[in-house]
Amino acid sequence: MEIVILAVVIAVVLVGAVSALVVGGRRKKQLPPAERPSATPTITTPPAEPRVGDEAETPRDESRRTIEEVDLPTAEAPEAPPAEAEPAPAAPEVEVPEPTEGRLVRLRARLARSQNALGKGLLTLLSREHLDEDTWEEIEDTLLTADVGLVPTQELVERLRERVRVLGTRTPQELRTLLREELLKLVATDAPRAVKTDNGLETPAVVMVVGVNGTGKTTTTGKLARVLVADGKSVVLGAADTFRAAAADQLQTWGERVGARTVRGPEGGDPASIAFDAVKEGIAEHADVVLIDTAGRLHTKAGLMDELGKVKRVVEKQAPLDEVLLVLDATTGQNGLVQARVFAEVVNITGIVLTKLDGTAKGGIVVAVQRELGVPVKLIGLGEGPDDLAPFDPEAFVDALIGD
């Protein structure tokens, strides 16, 4: 029995040893590389559930991009239709000024309507049956009130006295003829009345327009350009009135209406320099006439007169100064004579332009200013229209004074 138990134990030991040898051999056998398991296993952590309330985590500082830094998808804009080219600004329409002959007829009729008071008053007084001293004093007062001036009035009254005494019986037609002849003697002058626009040289004629502000100086310069263009002249304008606001704009507008170019500078600039450039441009363009508008600040008389003298000297370095036209407001009467004296002291006035002769002007200022300066009235203005400036015609003026 003991032998059987011993045999069983030995058999169990042998079976165990054989099993150990088999397992050890298998462990020593290496697996191929593709089948070798990873040395460190990858563990996937399930997403944490969000915590709220007391269990919430403290926010961590993270760099965040602003909306401007985020590239957003852009929608493709629809193709815009091709832009049409902007039309070029239209050039100002060039006007054709009214011929000189046509405007003289119209201005004569207008002057006749506004000046009949003087002529009719004189004819009524001269038609009295008895011309005593009181009547002659009334005639004298009528002439003085019309701004004829003291000396011309006395001369006219003396001549009328003499001729009425010789004439004897006086018919209305004889009186009208007599008065017309005597008034023509007062208005007449030997000096030429035409504005000098042809100097016979290769350089253009240069006309400087002077006068105080408010007399219509710049407007007159523009209207004179229309007169010259109507006569077939080419004109260059010089805007040398740099002290009055918008004076250069005003003159340029006048020039554009008739196709005349305006030479201008900055507001407050040197008037003499602009006048110099205007004449220079006129020579380069072979223009017929250069019109220069100047400043008119009478309240600073010394500075104004010095400036005008400078303009005159500078212009004459380029070309001779053919005309200096003084613009006077006919409604100012004797005050206009004071202005005339001031300007005549500095520049050589060669002609007078009387504006606003159809308003409250009496008409006698024509006689007075010619006597004062010894120069003729060359142009008259009878309204605010663009063609209300015309050469002065003594006969038409006197006929307008006397009436039909």
PDB file of N, CA and C in Angstrom, residues 117-118 121-126 128 130-146 153 157 160-161:
ATOM      1  N   ALA A 117     -36.944 166.227 -66.721  1.00  0.00           N
ATOM      2  CA  ALA A 117     -37.230 167.265 -65.726  1.00  0.00           C
ATOM      3  C   ALA A 117     -36.373 168.502 -65.968  1.00  0.00           C
ATOM      4  N   LEU A 118     -35.092 168.321 -66.256  1.00  0.00           N
ATOM      5  CA  LEU A 118     -34.209 169.456 -66.482  1.00  0.00           C
ATOM      6  C   LEU A 118     -34.583 170.189 -67.755  1.00  0.00           C
ATOM      7  N   GLY A 121     -38.055 171.786 -67.586  1.00  0.00           N
ATOM      8  CA  GLY A 121     -38.052 172.927 -66.661  1.00  0.00           C
ATOM      9  C   GLY A 121     -37.471 174.174 -67.307  1.00  0.00           C
ATOM     10  N   LEU A 122     -36.352 174.015 -68.017  1.00  0.00           N
ATOM     11  CA  LEU A 122     -35.728 175.156 -68.682  1.00  0.00           C
ATOM     12  C   LEU A 122     -36.613 175.699 -69.795  1.00  0.00           C
ATOM     13  N   LEU A 123     -37.220 174.824 -70.583  1.00  0.00           N
ATOM     14  CA  LEU A 123     -38.082 175.288 -71.675  1.00  0.00           C
ATOM     15  C   LEU A 123     -39.306 176.016 -71.145  1.00  0.00           C
ATOM     16  N   THR A 124     -39.859 175.542 -70.053  1.00  0.00           N
ATOM     17  CA  THR A 124     -41.027 176.204 -69.465  1.00  0.00           C
ATOM     18  C   THR A 124     -40.678 177.609 -69.002  1.00  0.00           C
ATOM     19  N   LEU A 125     -39.519 177.759 -68.357  1.00  0.00           N
ATOM     20  CA  LEU A 125     -39.111 179.079 -67.879  1.00  0.00           C
ATOM     21  C   LEU A 125     -38.805 180.028 -69.037  1.00  0.00           C
ATOM     22  N   LEU A 126     -38.113 179.526 -70.065  1.00  0.00           N
ATOM     23  CA  LEU A 126     -37.767 180.379 -71.196  1.00  0.00           C
ATOM     24  C   LEU A 126     -38.986 180.754 -72.041  1.00  0.00           C
ATOM     25  N   ARG A 128     -41.812 181.835 -70.909  1.00  0.00           N
ATOM     26  CA  ARG A 128     -42.610 182.892 -70.294  1.00  0.00           C
ATOM     27  C   ARG A 128     -42.564 184.163 -71.160  1.00  0.00           C
ATOM     28  N   HIS A 130     -42.591 187.315 -70.244  1.00  0.00           N
ATOM     29  CA  HIS A 130     -41.635 188.303 -69.736  1.00  0.00           C
ATOM     30  C   HIS A 130     -40.585 187.585 -68.898  1.00  0.00           C
ATOM     31  N   LEU A 131     -39.336 187.674 -69.355  1.00  0.00           N
ATOM     32  CA  LEU A 131     -38.233 187.045 -68.630  1.00  0.00           C
ATOM     33  C   LEU A 131     -37.577 188.085 -67.729  1.00  0.00           C
ATOM     34  N   ASP A 132     -38.098 188.231 -66.523  1.00  0.00           N
ATOM     35  CA  ASP A 132     -37.528 189.198 -65.583  1.00  0.00           C
ATOM     36  C   ASP A 132     -36.403 188.535 -64.780  1.00  0.00           C
ATOM     37  N   GLU A 133     -35.863 189.297 -63.824  1.00  0.00           N
ATOM     38  CA  GLU A 133     -34.747 188.791 -63.038  1.00  0.00           C
ATOM     39  C   GLU A 133     -35.126 187.570 -62.223  1.00  0.00           C
ATOM     40  N   ASP A 134     -36.338 187.554 -61.720  1.00  0.00           N
ATOM     41  CA  ASP A 134     -36.769 186.382 -60.951  1.00  0.00           C
ATOM     42  C   ASP A 134     -36.760 185.126 -61.812  1.00  0.00           C
ATOM     43  N   THR A 135     -37.172 185.267 -63.068  1.00  0.00           N
ATOM     44  CA  THR A 135     -37.189 184.110 -63.963  1.00  0.00           C
ATOM     45  C   THR A 135     -35.779 183.626 -64.236  1.00  0.00           C
ATOM     46  N   TRP A 136     -34.852 184.543 -64.466  1.00  0.00           N
ATOM     47  CA  TRP A 136     -33.475 184.137 -64.729  1.00  0.00           C
ATOM     48  C   TRP A 136     -32.841 183.486 -63.493  1.00  0.00           C
ATOM     49  N   GLU A 137     -33.229 183.928 -62.327  1.00  0.00           N
ATOM     50  CA  GLU A 137     -32.736 183.288 -61.112  1.00  0.00           C
ATOM     51  C   GLU A 137     -33.275 181.854 -61.001  1.00  0.00           C
ATOM     52  N   GLU A 138     -34.532 181.688 -61.415  1.00  0.00           N
ATOM     53  CA  GLU A 138     -35.092 180.331 -61.407  1.00  0.00           C
ATOM     54  C   GLU A 138     -34.360 179.438 -62.404  1.00  0.00           C
ATOM     55  N   ILE A 139     -34.022 180.007 -63.561  1.00  0.00           N
ATOM     56  CA  ILE A 139     -33.257 179.224 -64.543  1.00  0.00           C
ATOM     57  C   ILE A 139     -31.900 178.835 -63.970  1.00  0.00           C
ATOM     58  N   GLU A 140     -31.280 179.800 -63.288  1.00  0.00           N
ATOM     59  CA  GLU A 140     -29.978 179.518 -62.686  1.00  0.00           C
ATOM     60  C   GLU A 140     -30.088 178.446 -61.602  1.00  0.00           C
ATOM     61  N   ASP A 141     -31.113 178.527 -60.771  1.00  0.00           N
ATOM     62  CA  ASP A 141     -31.319 177.528 -59.720  1.00  0.00           C
ATOM     63  C   ASP A 141     -31.564 176.139 -60.314  1.00  0.00           C
ATOM     64  N   THR A 142     -32.303 176.093 -61.413  1.00  0.00           N
ATOM     65  CA  THR A 142     -32.582 174.807 -62.063  1.00  0.00           C
ATOM     66  C   THR A 142     -31.291 174.150 -62.540  1.00  0.00           C
ATOM     67  N   LEU A 143     -30.393 174.940 -63.100  1.00  0.00           N
ATOM     68  CA  LEU A 143     -29.127 174.397 -63.582  1.00  0.00           C
ATOM     69  C   LEU A 143     -28.226 173.947 -62.430  1.00  0.00           C
ATOM     70  N   LEU A 144     -28.202 174.727 -61.354  1.00  0.00           N
ATOM     71  CA  LEU A 144     -27.369 174.354 -60.202  1.00  0.00           C
ATOM     72  C   LEU A 144     -27.900 173.080 -59.542  1.00  0.00           C
ATOM     73  N   THR A 145     -29.211 172.979 -59.453  1.00  0.00           N
ATOM     74  CA  THR A 145     -29.809 171.776 -58.860  1.00  0.00           C
ATOM     75  C   THR A 145     -29.490 170.545 -59.692  1.00  0.00           C
ATOM     76  N   ALA A 146     -29.296 170.718 -60.988  1.00  0.00           N
ATOM     77  CA  ALA A 146     -28.975 169.601 -61.881  1.00  0.00           C
ATOM     78  C   ALA A 146     -27.489 169.278 -61.889  1.00  0.00           C
ATOM     79  N   THR A 153     -22.897 177.211 -65.118  1.00  0.00           N
ATOM     80  CA  THR A 153     -24.259 177.758 -65.036  1.00  0.00           C
ATOM     81  C   THR A 153     -24.267 179.246 -65.346  1.00  0.00           C
ATOM     82  N   VAL A 157     -26.272 180.971 -68.515  1.00  0.00           N
ATOM     83  CA  VAL A 157     -27.320 181.977 -68.295  1.00  0.00           C
ATOM     84  C   VAL A 157     -26.984 183.262 -69.047  1.00  0.00           C
ATOM     85  N   LEU A 160     -27.672 182.712 -72.745  1.00  0.00           N
ATOM     86  CA  LEU A 160     -29.114 182.646 -72.996  1.00  0.00           C
ATOM     87  C   LEU A 160     -29.753 184.038 -72.939  1.00  0.00           C
ATOM     88  N   ARG A 161     -29.343 184.835 -71.989  1.00  0.00           N
ATOM     89  CA  ARG A 161     -29.870 186.204 -71.895  1.00  0.00           C
ATOM     90  C   ARG A 161     -29.618 186.967 -73.189  1.00  0.00           C
TER      91      ARG A 161
END
